[in-house]
Amino acid sequence: MENLKVTVFQAYLFWENIDKNLLNLALRLSMGVREKTDLIILPEMFNTGFSMNSEALAEEMGGKTMQWMHKMADLYNCVVTGSIIIKENNQYYNRLIWMEPDGKHQHYDKRHLFGMGDEDQHFSPGNNKLVVELKGWKIRLAICYDLRFPVWLRNVDQEYDILLLVANWPDKRSAHWKALIPARAIENQSYVIAVNRVGHDGNQIYHSGLSMCLDPYGNTVYYKPEDEDLYTFSINYEELVKIRRQFPFLKDADRFTIS
């Protein structure tokens, strides 16, 4: 199994301005991606910010932002992922797009909608888990508020090697972010890669980033507070195998189903 090279973009987002965000993100990628990477991860709602203005900002599948994602994936010959607002069958979804260089794509719809921010009043929840594969790595996709629900993210039968989470997580709850990510890594014996945004949004809510990658022991591979950051790092599959072999507690996990 090959190591995986991951590029995280802890970005500042322009409020409800799709064109400006796509232009800025493309420019920053052109200046910052200096080596071959397998995966570029963008934050939650990377083209709009965490807006509830779903009717005005939603795109259809295959729309402008997905075309941009395909262009970036083709340009850098890697997968590009991040969530956007999608309208489908007269419903709105906070949808995480997994875009491959050839234009093939998969998606995950956010299951846990943030009621404190009225997300549940403007979006429909997803009901299906998604595990994708890249260079032999199995990657579970999740979005922001999902982080608080360990049953939904439980690594049943080692179905994934990486938990990948994109977010617009406010600074005022950063202590929870910093506690829950290590918990998810340790309890699921997986890498966790969590990518947040920085700066104030249109509601004057401040985001301090704190994007990170932790290994299955909870050790830090990457961590960046406060500043916008575009960074590439590698994660090691042999380290994952070693940790699971030394302490194989997942085999003793409780069995359950999710209704």
Coordinates of C-alpha atoms in Angstrom, one line a residue:
M1 CA 0.0 0.0 0.0
E2 CA 1.4 3.4 -1.0
N3 CA 1.6 6.4 1.3
L4 CA -1.1 9.1 0.6
K5 CA -0.1 12.7 -0.1
V6 CA -2.8 15.1 1.0
T7 CA -3.2 18.8 0.5
V8 CA -5.4 20.7 2.9
F9 CA -6.6 24.3 2.2
Q10 CA -7.7 26.1 5.3
A11 CA -9.2 29.0 3.4
Y12 CA -10.7 32.4 3.9
L13 CA -14.2 32.4 2.3
F14 CA -16.0 35.3 0.7
W15 CA -19.6 35.5 2.0
E16 CA -22.1 34.2 -0.6
N17 CA -19.9 35.1 -3.5
I18 CA -19.4 32.0 -5.6
D19 CA -17.4 33.6 -8.5
K20 CA -15.0 35.4 -6.1
N21 CA -14.4 32.2 -4.0
L22 CA -13.7 30.0 -7.1
L23 CA -11.4 32.6 -8.5
N24 CA -9.5 33.1 -5.3
L25 CA -9.2 29.4 -4.5
A26 CA -7.9 28.7 -8.0
L27 CA -5.3 31.5 -7.7
R28 CA -4.2 30.3 -4.3
L29 CA -3.9 26.7 -5.6
S30 CA -1.8 27.8 -8.5
M31 CA 0.6 29.6 -6.2
G32 CA 0.6 27.0 -3.4
V33 CA 0.5 23.5 -4.9
R34 CA 4.2 22.9 -5.6
E35 CA 4.4 19.1 -5.6
K36 CA 2.3 16.1 -6.8
T37 CA -0.6 15.4 -4.5
D38 CA -3.3 12.7 -4.4
L39 CA -6.0 14.8 -2.8
I40 CA -7.0 18.4 -2.3
I41 CA -9.5 19.1 0.6
L42 CA -11.5 22.3 0.7
P43 CA -13.7 23.4 3.6
E44 CA -17.5 23.0 4.0
M45 CA -19.5 25.2 1.6
F46 CA -16.2 26.5 0.2
N47 CA -17.9 28.5 -2.6
T48 CA -20.4 30.4 -0.4
G49 CA -19.5 30.2 3.3
F50 CA -21.9 28.6 5.7
S51 CA -25.0 30.3 4.4
M52 CA -28.7 29.4 4.9
N53 CA -29.6 31.3 1.7
S54 CA -30.0 28.0 -0.1
E55 CA -32.6 29.0 -2.7
A56 CA -30.3 31.8 -4.0
L57 CA -27.0 30.0 -3.8
A58 CA -27.8 26.4 -4.7
E59 CA -26.5 24.8 -7.9
E60 CA -27.7 21.7 -9.8
M61 CA -25.4 18.7 -10.0
G62 CA -22.9 19.4 -12.7
G63 CA -23.2 23.1 -12.3
K64 CA -20.6 25.9 -12.2
T65 CA -18.8 24.8 -9.0
M66 CA -18.7 21.1 -10.0
Q67 CA -17.3 22.1 -13.4
W68 CA -14.6 24.1 -11.5
M69 CA -13.8 21.1 -9.3
H70 CA -13.4 18.9 -12.3
K71 CA -11.1 21.5 -13.9
M72 CA -8.9 21.6 -10.7
A73 CA -8.9 17.8 -10.4
D74 CA -7.8 17.5 -14.0
L75 CA -5.2 20.3 -13.7
Y76 CA -3.5 18.8 -10.6
N77 CA -4.3 15.2 -11.5
C78 CA -5.8 14.4 -8.1
V79 CA -9.1 14.2 -6.3
V80 CA -10.7 17.4 -5.2
T81 CA -13.3 17.4 -2.4
G82 CA -15.3 19.9 -0.5
S83 CA -19.0 20.6 0.2
I84 CA -21.4 22.9 -1.7
I85 CA -25.1 23.7 -1.7
I86 CA -27.0 21.5 -4.2
K87 CA -30.6 21.5 -5.3
E88 CA -32.0 18.2 -6.3
N89 CA -35.7 17.1 -6.6
N90 CA -36.8 20.5 -5.1
Q91 CA -34.7 19.8 -2.0
Y92 CA -31.5 21.4 -0.8
Y93 CA -28.4 19.5 0.5
N94 CA -25.1 20.4 2.1
R95 CA -23.3 18.0 -0.3
L96 CA -19.7 16.8 -0.1
I97 CA -18.5 16.2 -3.6
W98 CA -15.7 13.7 -4.3
M99 CA -14.4 14.8 -7.7
E100 CA -11.9 12.6 -9.7
P101 CA -9.6 13.9 -12.5
D102 CA -11.7 12.2 -15.2
G103 CA -14.9 13.8 -14.0
K104 CA -16.3 10.8 -12.2
H105 CA -17.7 11.8 -8.9
Q106 CA -19.4 10.6 -5.7
H107 CA -21.2 12.5 -3.0
Y108 CA -22.2 12.5 0.7
D109 CA -25.1 14.5 2.0
K110 CA -24.6 15.9 5.5
R111 CA -26.7 13.8 7.9
H112 CA -26.6 15.9 11.0
L113 CA -27.9 19.4 10.3
F114 CA -27.0 22.1 12.7
G115 CA -30.3 23.1 14.3
M116 CA -28.8 25.9 16.3
G117 CA -27.9 27.6 13.0
D118 CA -31.3 26.7 11.4
E119 CA -29.6 24.4 8.9
D120 CA -32.4 21.9 9.5
Q121 CA -34.9 24.6 8.3
H122 CA -33.2 25.1 5.0
F123 CA -31.6 21.7 4.1
S124 CA -32.6 18.1 3.9
P125 CA -30.5 15.5 5.7
G126 CA -28.7 12.7 4.0
N127 CA -29.2 9.1 5.2
N128 CA -26.3 7.2 3.5
K129 CA -22.7 6.7 4.6
L130 CA -20.0 7.0 1.9
V131 CA -16.6 5.3 2.0
V132 CA -14.5 6.1 -1.1
E133 CA -11.2 4.5 -2.1
L134 CA -8.0 6.3 -3.2
K135 CA -4.7 4.4 -3.9
G136 CA -6.1 1.6 -1.8
W137 CA -7.0 3.8 1.2
K138 CA -10.6 3.6 2.4
I139 CA -11.9 7.1 3.3
R140 CA -15.1 7.9 5.1
L141 CA -16.6 11.3 4.3
A142 CA -18.3 13.6 6.9
I143 CA -19.3 17.2 7.3
C144 CA -18.8 19.5 10.4
Y145 CA -21.6 18.8 12.9
D146 CA -21.3 15.1 12.1
L147 CA -18.2 15.2 14.3
R148 CA -20.4 15.2 17.4
F149 CA -22.0 11.9 16.6
P150 CA -19.7 9.0 17.2
V151 CA -22.2 6.3 16.5
W152 CA -22.7 7.6 12.9
L153 CA -18.9 7.7 12.5
R154 CA -18.1 4.4 14.1
N155 CA -15.5 2.4 12.2
V156 CA -17.5 -0.9 11.9
D157 CA -15.3 -3.8 10.8
Q158 CA -12.5 -1.4 9.9
E159 CA -14.5 -0.2 6.9
Y160 CA -12.3 2.9 6.6
D161 CA -8.7 4.0 7.2
I162 CA -9.3 7.8 7.1
L163 CA -12.1 9.9 8.5
L164 CA -12.2 13.0 6.3
L165 CA -14.2 15.9 7.7
V166 CA -14.8 19.4 6.1
A167 CA -16.2 22.2 8.3
N168 CA -17.1 25.7 9.1
W169 CA -16.5 25.3 12.9
P170 CA -16.7 28.5 14.9
D171 CA -13.8 29.5 17.2
K172 CA -16.2 29.9 20.2
R173 CA -16.5 26.1 20.2
S174 CA -12.9 25.3 19.3
A175 CA -12.4 23.5 22.6
H176 CA -14.9 20.9 21.4
W177 CA -13.3 20.6 18.0
K178 CA -9.9 20.0 19.6
A179 CA -11.3 17.3 21.9
L180 CA -13.6 15.5 19.5
I181 CA -11.1 15.0 16.7
P182 CA -8.6 13.1 18.8
A183 CA -11.4 11.0 20.2
R184 CA -12.6 10.0 16.8
A185 CA -9.1 9.1 15.7
I186 CA -8.4 7.0 18.8
E187 CA -11.7 5.2 19.1
N188 CA -11.9 4.3 15.4
Q189 CA -8.1 3.5 15.0
S190 CA -8.0 5.7 11.9
Y191 CA -6.4 8.8 10.6
V192 CA -8.6 11.9 10.9
I193 CA -8.2 14.8 8.5
A194 CA -10.3 17.7 9.5
V195 CA -10.3 20.9 7.3
N196 CA -11.9 24.1 8.6
R197 CA -12.1 27.7 7.3
V198 CA -10.7 30.9 8.8
G199 CA -12.0 34.4 9.2
H200 CA -15.4 36.0 9.9
D201 CA -18.4 35.0 7.9
G202 CA -21.4 37.1 6.9
N203 CA -22.9 36.7 10.4
Q204 CA -19.7 38.0 12.0
I205 CA -18.9 34.5 13.4
Y206 CA -15.2 34.0 13.7
H207 CA -13.4 30.8 12.6
S208 CA -9.9 30.1 13.8
G209 CA -9.1 27.2 11.5
L210 CA -7.4 24.6 13.6
S211 CA -7.4 22.2 10.7
M212 CA -5.5 19.1 11.6
C213 CA -4.5 15.5 10.7
L214 CA -4.1 13.0 13.5
D215 CA -2.8 9.5 13.4
P216 CA -4.7 6.5 15.0
Y217 CA -2.8 7.1 18.3
G218 CA -4.0 10.7 18.3
N219 CA -0.6 12.1 17.5
T220 CA -0.4 15.2 15.3
V221 CA 0.6 14.9 11.7
Y222 CA -0.5 18.4 10.8
Y223 CA -2.1 21.3 12.8
K224 CA -2.7 24.9 11.8
P225 CA -4.5 27.6 13.9
E226 CA -5.7 31.0 12.9
D227 CA -4.1 31.7 9.5
E228 CA -5.1 30.7 6.0
D229 CA -2.9 27.7 5.0
L230 CA -2.4 25.5 2.0
Y231 CA -0.2 22.6 3.0
T232 CA 0.8 19.2 1.7
F233 CA 1.7 16.2 3.9
S234 CA 2.0 12.4 3.6
I235 CA 0.4 9.8 5.7
N236 CA 1.8 6.3 6.2
Y237 CA -0.2 3.1 5.7
E238 CA 2.3 0.9 7.5
E239 CA 1.9 3.1 10.6
L240 CA -1.8 2.4 10.5
V241 CA -1.3 -1.3 10.2
K242 CA 1.3 -1.3 13.0
I243 CA -1.1 0.5 15.4
R244 CA -4.0 -1.8 14.6
R245 CA -1.8 -4.9 15.0
Q246 CA -0.3 -3.8 18.3
F247 CA -3.7 -2.9 19.9
P248 CA -6.5 -4.7 18.0
F249 CA -9.5 -3.4 20.1
L250 CA -11.8 -2.8 17.2
K251 CA -12.6 -6.5 17.1
D252 CA -14.2 -6.2 20.5
A253 CA -16.5 -3.3 19.5
D254 CA -20.2 -3.5 20.1
R255 CA -22.5 -4.4 17.3
F256 CA -25.4 -2.1 16.5
T257 CA -27.5 -0.7 13.7
I258 CA -28.5 2.9 12.9
S259 CA -32.2 3.5 12.2

